[in-house]
Every structure is written in structure tokens, then in C-alpha cells.
Amino acid sequence: MIDLKKMSILIVDDMDNMCRSIRSMLKILDYGSNFRLAGNGKEALQILRQFSVDLAIIDWNMPVMTGIELLDNIRENKELRDMPVIMITAEANSEIVAEAAESDIDAYLLKPITVQSLGTKIEKVIEKANHPPESIRLLKEVRNLIEAKKFDEAIPLCKQAIEADPRSSRPIRTMGEIFFKKEDIDLAERWFVKAAQMNHLDVFSFHHLGDIYLKRNDLDKAFRFYEKAMKISPRHVDRAINFGKVLLQKGKIDKAGTVFENAIRLSGNPMELREDIGTCCLNTGAFNAAIAQFDIIHRQFPKRLDIMKKLAIAHESTSNPREALAYLVKISEKDPDDFDVHLRLARIYVAMKQTFRAEEILQKLQRKDPEHKEVQRLIAKNL
């Protein structure tokens, strides 16, 4: 049980005066006995790893790590995830409402904050934490069973949660999640559709419906549901990547690029994400988009031969042999045993009618693999 007067409170806001103002209000209310302040999400996570906290009051919009990114980290941590969180925001638009539902924000508080509004919100949140509704209690048990992969045990409990709160889409979408993880996507689809019909901001259900149709290779429906999810809540990196990949497969390269850049901006590991995006672009024939991503990586990691090779392949595929050649020559000097690189070099030299250079490489390749069909074809073409 959390004691209103004795609880430990974490206040997170990049504006120091706002942190201090909230702390002053809490002292007026006589709520909390221990206060910790953080200027961004990363600082807050360090505090949460070191100290016990009963309630977090977090600003939505912060540099370094936003409030919603901090909340995602909290909810993914088994030791922290049940901690009540109040999110402070300047406006209650549909994106904030959707993300509040998806990330299990206990409450959000609109600026400007008053002593009365803060006190009322905290009282409700702590009362709910101390005496959770039956549906919430059941869903926590369901969550633990899902994590233990005890799906058949989770189903009857989830049905009880639906009966306990029949007007909420959350237990219904949780049932969809159970069947999705059981890989019964037909039943998962039914539950997610029902949840989405009940709550048009249930972004979790729209996202998973996109996943289901992507699994079925139904790109039109996958596109439609990912697009709905992105319009409601555009800050989810994995969702953006999946949506971007569907856009690529549908030939909407420019729109995919915009979605990918937004995901990179939100990502904590942008170079790794750029590589994933670049490889996806390469595999789907969006060669110029692939070059744009690999160029950025290459500038930061100029010694990575695998990135140079992908750049060479992309340039070769866009009928830009001289750019491809420059990368392939560098790779061949560092890795003289890479058969594929030398084959690509030979192919370009033959196309450029540089007969002697092509012949030298082709002879070496033929000694390594006398039966290689493309080597034989290039030798005949180079005569």
C-alpha cells in the first residue's frame, strides 16, 4: 500500500523551475516525504535503478529521452512496471490520449498545474494503485501468464477481465494478444477487430492487425492498419519500420523515406536502424534510398567493408558503375579472397570494355571455380 504522506516521488522535467514548483505544491499538499528530481528520461532511469520510488510525475516533452520513451522503459522493466505514473502535458490531443492508453499511463495532467488539480489527480491514482479494479488485477495476472507462455491458462482469466469491465477495449485486445502469441492469427484478428471497433484510438489493436495482414502478405490491408496506427500515434519506432517496409513493397518510396527518417529520429540507436532500413531498401529495389542510408553509415564508419559492398551493389544497380567500381576496388585491396567482389569488378570492367583488367580478374576467378557459369559467360563476352 502506498501512503500519500510517506511516499517517495520522482519528478521529471527539463525545466528545473517546473520540477521545483511541483515539489513545492506537493509540500503544500503534504503528499510525499522524499522527492527526487530529474531533468530528462535518462537521468530519471538512473534514479529509478538506484532508489525506490512510489510515484513518478513525468513531463511529456523533454530532450535526450522523452516522457513517453521513459514510460516505455518503465513498463518494460518487471521491477518498475507497476509503478503509478502521471504524465504532464500542455495539451490533450488524440496522439497523447492514444499513447496514454498504449503505454498504460495512469493519468495525465494538463498545464498549467494548480495545487488542486495536482492533488486531485494524485489522490485518484494512488487510490487506484492501492485498490485496483478487478479487471486491472486480472489483467496483471494475465500479463504474467503470457510472459510465462501459459496461454491456455491466460484465456479464462482474460474472459473474466472482459466480464469485469465489458466497456473497455483493453481486456479484449489482450485476448487478441494471447492468440497472436499462440500464433492463432485468425482468432487474434477477431479480437483485435472487436477492440478497434470499440475504441477508434486503440492503436495497439490497429498495429497488430497490420502485423497479421503482413504475415498473410496482404499488403493493402497491412498498409491500411499501419497507416491508422501511425496517424494516431506516430512515435513508435517498430511500427514505423514495419509501415515503411510495407510502403516500400507497394512502391511508395518517398513516403517510406519520410516514415523511416521519423523512426531514426526517435531511435536510440540510429546507425543500427539506418543499416536495417538500408538493407531493406536494397532488397526491395529502392537503390537510391539504400545509398542515402549507407552513405551516412560509411561516413561514420569508413573501414566497414560490408557497408562499402552494399554501396557498390546499390550503385551498380542504378547504372552508376564508376561509383560502384571505386568501392569494389577498395574492398578487393583489403579482402583479396572475396569471390563475389571480384566477380562484380570483372562484370563492370567487361561492361566498360576494359578488356585487360577484366581478363586478369576473370582468369583468377576461373582458377578458383572453373565451372562458374557467369565467369564463363563474362570470359566469352570479353573476347
Short mmCIF file of C-alpha atoms in Angstrom, two decimals:
data_model
loop_
_atom_site.label_atom_id
_atom_site.label_comp_id
_atom_site.label_asym_id
_atom_site.label_seq_id
_atom_site.Cartn_x
_atom_site.Cartn_y
_atom_site.Cartn_z
CA MET A 1 0.00 0.00 0.00
CA ILE A 2 1.27 3.47 -0.90
CA ASP A 3 0.98 6.06 1.88
CA LEU A 4 0.14 9.51 0.46
CA LYS A 5 2.13 11.32 3.14
CA LYS A 6 5.15 8.99 3.28
CA MET A 7 5.57 8.03 -0.38
CA SER A 8 8.71 8.66 -2.44
CA ILE A 9 8.07 10.79 -5.53
CA LEU A 10 10.17 11.25 -8.69
CA ILE A 11 9.58 14.49 -10.63
CA VAL A 12 10.95 14.58 -14.20
CA ASP A 13 11.00 17.80 -16.26
CA ASP A 14 13.69 19.52 -18.31
CA MET A 15 12.62 22.84 -16.77
CA ASP A 16 14.24 22.98 -13.34
CA ASN A 17 11.78 25.62 -12.13
CA MET A 18 8.87 23.31 -13.06
CA CYS A 19 10.38 20.46 -11.02
CA ARG A 20 10.77 22.76 -8.04
CA SER A 21 7.28 24.20 -8.49
CA ILE A 22 5.71 20.72 -8.44
CA ARG A 23 7.75 19.80 -5.38
CA SER A 24 6.52 22.95 -3.62
CA MET A 25 2.90 22.07 -4.45
CA LEU A 26 3.41 18.55 -3.07
CA LYS A 27 4.76 20.00 0.16
CA ILE A 28 1.70 22.27 0.42
CA LEU A 29 -0.50 19.20 -0.06
CA ASP A 30 1.63 17.29 2.46
CA TYR A 31 1.99 14.49 -0.10
CA GLY A 32 5.28 12.60 -0.08
CA SER A 33 8.22 12.61 2.27
CA ASN A 34 11.05 12.05 -0.20
CA PHE A 35 11.44 13.89 -3.52
CA ARG A 36 13.90 13.22 -6.33
CA LEU A 37 14.25 15.47 -9.38
CA ALA A 38 15.49 14.61 -12.89
CA GLY A 39 15.99 16.80 -15.97
CA ASN A 40 15.28 14.11 -18.59
CA GLY A 41 14.33 10.49 -19.04
CA LYS A 42 17.88 9.12 -18.85
CA GLU A 43 18.53 10.82 -15.52
CA ALA A 44 15.19 9.51 -14.27
CA LEU A 45 16.06 5.92 -15.24
CA GLN A 46 19.32 6.14 -13.30
CA ILE A 47 17.41 7.29 -10.22
CA LEU A 48 14.82 4.52 -10.62
CA ARG A 49 17.58 1.91 -10.79
CA GLN A 50 19.16 3.21 -7.57
CA PHE A 51 16.23 4.22 -5.38
CA SER A 52 12.75 3.02 -4.51
CA VAL A 53 10.05 5.30 -5.97
CA ASP A 54 6.30 5.06 -5.30
CA LEU A 55 5.03 7.62 -7.85
CA ALA A 56 6.55 9.27 -10.93
CA ILE A 57 5.36 12.63 -12.29
CA ILE A 58 6.81 12.99 -15.80
CA ASP A 59 6.75 15.76 -18.39
CA TRP A 60 5.66 14.59 -21.85
CA ASN A 61 8.06 16.66 -23.97
CA MET A 62 11.75 16.54 -22.94
CA PRO A 63 15.13 16.37 -24.71
CA VAL A 64 17.51 13.36 -24.54
CA MET A 65 14.68 10.96 -23.65
CA THR A 66 11.04 12.00 -23.89
CA GLY A 67 8.42 11.24 -21.28
CA ILE A 68 6.80 8.54 -23.38
CA GLU A 69 10.19 6.88 -24.03
CA LEU A 70 10.87 6.91 -20.29
CA LEU A 71 7.45 5.40 -19.67
CA ASP A 72 8.13 2.63 -22.20
CA ASN A 73 11.35 1.80 -20.32
CA ILE A 74 9.45 1.74 -17.02
CA ARG A 75 6.70 -0.54 -18.35
CA GLU A 76 9.25 -2.94 -19.87
CA ASN A 77 11.06 -3.37 -16.52
CA LYS A 78 9.48 -6.06 -14.34
CA GLU A 79 10.56 -4.31 -11.14
CA LEU A 80 9.26 -0.88 -12.16
CA ARG A 81 6.32 -1.53 -14.48
CA ASP A 82 3.54 -1.38 -11.87
CA MET A 83 4.67 1.99 -10.51
CA PRO A 84 1.95 4.63 -10.98
CA VAL A 85 2.85 7.37 -13.45
CA ILE A 86 1.26 10.77 -14.03
CA MET A 87 2.18 12.41 -17.33
CA ILE A 88 2.24 16.20 -17.59
CA THR A 89 1.34 17.66 -20.97
CA ALA A 90 0.49 21.04 -22.47
CA GLU A 91 -2.43 19.64 -24.48
CA ALA A 92 -4.62 16.54 -24.55
CA ASN A 93 -4.66 15.78 -28.28
CA SER A 94 -5.57 12.40 -29.79
CA GLU A 95 -1.92 11.31 -30.04
CA ILE A 96 -1.38 11.86 -26.33
CA VAL A 97 -4.63 10.10 -25.43
CA ALA A 98 -3.68 7.12 -27.64
CA GLU A 99 -0.16 6.85 -26.27
CA ALA A 100 -1.53 7.17 -22.75
CA ALA A 101 -3.69 4.11 -23.40
CA GLU A 102 -0.97 2.14 -25.19
CA SER A 103 1.74 2.78 -22.60
CA ASP A 104 -0.52 2.44 -19.56
CA ILE A 105 -0.21 5.97 -18.26
CA ASP A 106 -2.21 6.06 -15.04
CA ALA A 107 -3.25 9.67 -15.61
CA TYR A 108 -2.22 12.81 -17.43
CA LEU A 109 -2.32 16.34 -16.09
CA LEU A 110 -2.76 19.43 -18.24
CA LYS A 111 -0.64 22.53 -17.81
CA PRO A 112 -0.89 24.97 -16.13
CA ILE A 113 -0.82 22.83 -12.99
CA THR A 114 -2.53 24.00 -9.83
CA VAL A 115 -2.26 22.65 -6.30
CA GLN A 116 -5.87 21.46 -6.52
CA SER A 117 -5.54 19.72 -9.90
CA LEU A 118 -2.29 18.02 -8.83
CA GLY A 119 -3.75 16.89 -5.51
CA THR A 120 -6.95 15.53 -7.05
CA LYS A 121 -5.05 13.59 -9.72
CA ILE A 122 -2.59 12.07 -7.23
CA GLU A 123 -5.39 11.00 -4.88
CA LYS A 124 -7.18 9.15 -7.70
CA VAL A 125 -4.01 7.49 -8.99
CA ILE A 126 -2.85 6.29 -5.56
CA GLU A 127 -6.34 5.08 -4.64
CA LYS A 128 -6.43 3.05 -7.87
CA ALA A 129 -2.91 1.69 -7.22
CA ASN A 130 -3.86 0.65 -3.68
CA HIS A 131 -7.27 -0.75 -4.65
CA PRO A 132 -7.08 -1.73 -8.33
CA PRO A 133 -10.34 -2.58 -10.14
CA GLU A 134 -10.99 -6.28 -10.62
CA SER A 135 -10.29 -6.06 -14.37
CA ILE A 136 -6.86 -4.47 -13.77
CA ARG A 137 -5.96 -7.07 -11.15
CA LEU A 138 -6.94 -9.87 -13.52
CA LEU A 139 -5.05 -8.35 -16.45
CA LYS A 140 -1.86 -8.24 -14.37
CA GLU A 141 -2.25 -11.97 -13.75
CA VAL A 142 -2.90 -12.48 -17.47
CA ARG A 143 0.25 -10.50 -18.30
CA ASN A 144 2.34 -12.77 -16.06
CA LEU A 145 0.86 -15.88 -17.68
CA ILE A 146 1.51 -14.50 -21.18
CA GLU A 147 5.14 -13.84 -20.24
CA ALA A 148 5.39 -17.42 -18.94
CA LYS A 149 3.85 -18.59 -22.27
CA LYS A 150 0.95 -20.18 -20.35
CA PHE A 151 -1.56 -19.02 -22.93
CA ASP A 152 -4.28 -21.58 -22.21
CA GLU A 153 -4.30 -20.57 -18.54
CA ALA A 154 -4.43 -16.89 -19.51
CA ILE A 155 -7.57 -17.21 -21.66
CA PRO A 156 -10.17 -17.88 -18.89
CA LEU A 157 -8.69 -15.12 -16.71
CA CYS A 158 -8.85 -12.72 -19.63
CA LYS A 159 -12.52 -13.65 -20.16
CA GLN A 160 -13.13 -12.76 -16.50
CA ALA A 161 -11.43 -9.40 -17.08
CA ILE A 162 -13.74 -8.76 -20.06
CA GLU A 163 -16.78 -9.57 -17.91
CA ALA A 164 -15.47 -7.32 -15.11
CA ASP A 165 -15.11 -4.33 -17.47
CA PRO A 166 -17.18 -5.02 -20.61
CA ARG A 167 -16.97 -1.41 -21.86
CA SER A 168 -13.16 -1.35 -22.03
CA SER A 169 -11.26 -2.40 -25.15
CA ARG A 170 -8.15 -3.25 -23.15
CA PRO A 171 -9.05 -6.80 -21.97
CA ILE A 172 -10.43 -7.52 -25.45
CA ARG A 173 -7.19 -6.50 -27.16
CA THR A 174 -5.31 -8.53 -24.52
CA MET A 175 -7.27 -11.58 -25.67
CA GLY A 176 -6.12 -10.76 -29.19
CA GLU A 177 -2.54 -10.59 -27.91
CA ILE A 178 -2.86 -14.05 -26.34
CA PHE A 179 -3.99 -15.64 -29.60
CA PHE A 180 -1.41 -13.65 -31.60
CA LYS A 181 1.37 -15.06 -29.41
CA LYS A 182 -0.19 -18.53 -29.72
CA GLU A 183 0.17 -17.96 -33.49
CA ASP A 184 -3.58 -18.40 -33.97
CA ILE A 185 -3.86 -15.28 -36.10
CA ASP A 186 -7.45 -15.93 -37.21
CA LEU A 187 -8.74 -15.71 -33.64
CA ALA A 188 -6.30 -12.89 -32.87
CA GLU A 189 -7.74 -10.94 -35.81
CA ARG A 190 -11.30 -11.31 -34.48
CA TRP A 191 -10.41 -9.96 -31.03
CA PHE A 192 -8.30 -7.08 -32.35
CA VAL A 193 -11.06 -6.06 -34.77
CA LYS A 194 -13.56 -6.08 -31.91
CA ALA A 195 -11.24 -3.93 -29.74
CA ALA A 196 -10.67 -1.47 -32.60
CA GLN A 197 -14.42 -1.19 -33.19
CA MET A 198 -14.96 -0.39 -29.51
CA ASN A 199 -12.16 2.17 -29.34
CA HIS A 200 -11.13 4.01 -32.51
CA LEU A 201 -7.92 5.14 -30.73
CA ASP A 202 -6.86 1.60 -29.76
CA VAL A 203 -3.55 1.91 -31.58
CA PHE A 204 -2.29 -1.41 -30.14
CA SER A 205 -5.06 -3.27 -31.99
CA PHE A 206 -4.53 -1.39 -35.26
CA HIS A 207 -0.80 -2.12 -35.09
CA HIS A 208 -1.33 -5.84 -34.51
CA LEU A 209 -3.89 -6.04 -37.29
CA GLY A 210 -1.19 -4.58 -39.54
CA ASP A 211 1.19 -7.31 -38.32
CA ILE A 212 -1.42 -10.00 -39.02
CA TYR A 213 -2.05 -8.87 -42.61
CA LEU A 214 1.68 -8.53 -43.19
CA LYS A 215 2.08 -12.17 -42.10
CA ARG A 216 -0.60 -13.07 -44.64
CA ASN A 217 1.19 -10.99 -47.28
CA ASP A 218 -1.96 -8.88 -47.69
CA LEU A 219 -0.08 -5.62 -48.23
CA ASP A 220 -3.16 -3.48 -48.91
CA LYS A 221 -4.75 -4.31 -45.56
CA ALA A 222 -1.42 -4.19 -43.72
CA PHE A 223 -0.86 -0.73 -45.19
CA ARG A 224 -4.32 0.43 -44.12
CA PHE A 225 -3.96 -0.65 -40.49
CA TYR A 226 -0.36 0.50 -40.07
CA GLU A 227 -1.38 3.86 -41.52
CA LYS A 228 -4.23 4.13 -38.99
CA ALA A 229 -1.86 3.28 -36.15
CA MET A 230 0.74 5.79 -37.38
CA LYS A 231 -1.84 8.57 -37.70
CA ILE A 232 -2.98 8.00 -34.12
CA SER A 233 0.48 7.53 -32.59
CA PRO A 234 3.46 8.26 -34.89
CA ARG A 235 6.22 7.92 -32.28
CA HIS A 236 6.51 4.10 -32.16
CA VAL A 237 9.78 3.04 -33.86
CA ASP A 238 8.96 -0.62 -34.63
CA ARG A 239 5.57 0.35 -36.01
CA ALA A 240 7.18 2.97 -38.23
CA ILE A 241 9.72 0.48 -39.57
CA ASN A 242 7.03 -2.10 -40.40
CA PHE A 243 4.91 0.58 -42.03
CA GLY A 244 7.89 1.85 -44.03
CA LYS A 245 8.65 -1.67 -45.26
CA VAL A 246 5.07 -2.10 -46.46
CA LEU A 247 5.29 1.26 -48.23
CA LEU A 248 8.48 0.10 -49.98
CA GLN A 249 6.81 -3.10 -51.15
CA LYS A 250 3.93 -1.02 -52.53
CA GLY A 251 6.42 1.21 -54.39
CA LYS A 252 5.77 4.31 -52.25
CA ILE A 253 9.47 5.03 -51.80
CA ASP A 254 9.27 8.75 -50.96
CA LYS A 255 6.62 8.19 -48.31
CA ALA A 256 8.60 5.27 -46.88
CA GLY A 257 11.65 7.55 -46.65
CA THR A 258 9.71 10.10 -44.60
CA VAL A 259 8.44 7.38 -42.24
CA PHE A 260 11.95 5.91 -41.87
CA GLU A 261 13.55 9.28 -41.09
CA ASN A 262 10.97 9.89 -38.37
CA ALA A 263 11.76 6.47 -36.89
CA ILE A 264 15.50 7.19 -36.99
CA ARG A 265 14.92 10.49 -35.19
CA LEU A 266 13.07 8.65 -32.41
CA SER A 267 15.51 5.74 -32.21
CA GLY A 268 18.13 5.38 -29.51
CA ASN A 269 20.44 3.53 -31.94
CA PRO A 270 20.10 5.39 -35.26
CA MET A 271 23.08 3.80 -37.06
CA GLU A 272 21.86 0.26 -36.44
CA LEU A 273 18.41 1.31 -37.61
CA ARG A 274 19.84 3.02 -40.72
CA GLU A 275 21.60 -0.23 -41.62
CA ASP A 276 18.38 -2.21 -41.25
CA ILE A 277 16.49 0.34 -43.35
CA GLY A 278 19.25 0.49 -45.98
CA THR A 279 19.31 -3.29 -46.31
CA CYS A 280 15.52 -3.37 -46.64
CA CYS A 281 15.67 -0.69 -49.36
CA LEU A 282 18.39 -2.65 -51.16
CA ASN A 283 16.37 -5.88 -51.05
CA THR A 284 13.21 -4.19 -52.37
CA GLY A 285 14.95 -2.38 -55.23
CA ALA A 286 14.85 1.12 -53.70
CA PHE A 287 18.53 1.58 -54.54
CA ASN A 288 18.81 5.36 -54.22
CA ALA A 289 17.15 5.21 -50.80
CA ALA A 290 19.61 2.47 -49.81
CA ILE A 291 22.55 4.61 -50.97
CA ALA A 292 21.32 7.54 -48.86
CA GLN A 293 21.32 5.38 -45.71
CA PHE A 294 24.61 3.57 -46.37
CA ASP A 295 26.40 6.83 -47.25
CA ILE A 296 25.67 8.18 -43.77
CA ILE A 297 26.93 4.97 -42.13
CA HIS A 298 30.03 4.90 -44.34
CA ARG A 299 30.98 8.44 -43.37
CA GLN A 300 30.91 7.47 -39.71
CA PHE A 301 32.45 4.00 -40.16
CA PRO A 302 34.70 4.30 -43.26
CA LYS A 303 36.50 0.98 -42.61
CA ARG A 304 33.40 -1.22 -42.72
CA LEU A 305 33.80 -3.35 -45.85
CA ASP A 306 30.26 -4.74 -45.63
CA ILE A 307 28.78 -1.24 -45.93
CA MET A 308 31.11 -0.44 -48.84
CA LYS A 309 29.94 -3.61 -50.58
CA LYS A 310 26.28 -2.69 -50.13
CA LEU A 311 27.03 0.77 -51.54
CA ALA A 312 28.74 -0.86 -54.52
CA ILE A 313 25.77 -3.16 -55.15
CA ALA A 314 23.32 -0.25 -54.93
CA HIS A 315 25.38 1.95 -57.28
CA GLU A 316 25.83 -0.92 -59.74
CA SER A 317 22.06 -1.45 -59.70
CA THR A 318 21.42 2.22 -60.50
CA SER A 319 23.67 2.04 -63.59
CA ASN A 320 26.40 4.02 -61.86
CA PRO A 321 29.35 1.69 -62.46
CA ARG A 322 32.13 4.19 -61.69
CA GLU A 323 30.83 4.78 -58.15
CA ALA A 324 30.44 1.03 -57.66
CA LEU A 325 33.93 0.45 -59.05
CA ALA A 326 35.54 2.82 -56.54
CA TYR A 327 34.10 0.88 -53.61
CA LEU A 328 34.83 -2.55 -55.11
CA VAL A 329 38.49 -1.70 -55.75
CA LYS A 330 38.92 -0.62 -52.11
CA ILE A 331 37.28 -3.82 -50.86
CA SER A 332 39.38 -6.03 -53.16
CA GLU A 333 42.55 -4.47 -51.78
CA LYS A 334 41.50 -5.24 -48.21
CA ASP A 335 39.90 -8.62 -48.93
CA PRO A 336 41.52 -10.26 -51.97
CA ASP A 337 39.63 -13.55 -51.38
CA ASP A 338 36.09 -12.18 -51.75
CA PHE A 339 34.91 -14.01 -54.88
CA ASP A 340 31.70 -12.00 -55.27
CA VAL A 341 33.52 -8.65 -55.11
CA HIS A 342 35.97 -9.71 -57.82
CA LEU A 343 33.13 -11.07 -59.94
CA ARG A 344 31.37 -7.69 -59.69
CA LEU A 345 34.63 -5.94 -60.62
CA ALA A 346 35.02 -8.17 -63.67
CA ARG A 347 31.41 -7.55 -64.71
CA ILE A 348 31.91 -3.78 -64.59
CA TYR A 349 35.25 -3.92 -66.44
CA VAL A 350 33.67 -6.04 -69.18
CA ALA A 351 30.77 -3.57 -69.48
CA MET A 352 33.24 -0.66 -69.63
CA LYS A 353 35.27 -2.58 -72.27
CA GLN A 354 38.40 -2.54 -70.10
CA THR A 355 39.42 -5.88 -71.57
CA PHE A 356 42.83 -6.42 -69.94
CA ARG A 357 41.66 -5.59 -66.40
CA ALA A 358 38.62 -7.82 -66.84
CA GLU A 359 40.74 -10.67 -68.21
CA GLU A 360 43.19 -10.56 -65.28
CA ILE A 361 40.38 -10.89 -62.74
CA LEU A 362 38.42 -13.48 -64.73
CA GLN A 363 41.45 -15.75 -65.04
CA LYS A 364 41.88 -15.72 -61.25
CA LEU A 365 38.20 -16.44 -60.74
CA GLN A 366 38.27 -19.29 -63.26
CA ARG A 367 41.19 -20.90 -61.42
CA LYS A 368 39.14 -20.78 -58.22
CA ASP A 369 35.93 -22.10 -59.82
CA PRO A 370 36.39 -23.48 -63.36
CA GLU A 371 32.67 -24.39 -63.65
CA HIS A 372 31.24 -21.00 -62.63
CA LYS A 373 28.65 -20.11 -65.29
CA GLU A 374 28.83 -16.32 -65.03
CA VAL A 375 32.63 -16.36 -65.12
CA GLN A 376 32.46 -18.43 -68.31
CA ARG A 377 29.89 -16.06 -69.80
CA LEU A 378 32.00 -12.98 -68.99
CA ILE A 379 35.13 -14.58 -70.45
CA ALA A 380 33.26 -15.25 -73.70
CA LYS A 381 31.88 -11.70 -73.73
CA ASN A 382 35.32 -10.20 -73.03
CA LEU A 383 36.94 -11.81 -76.07
#
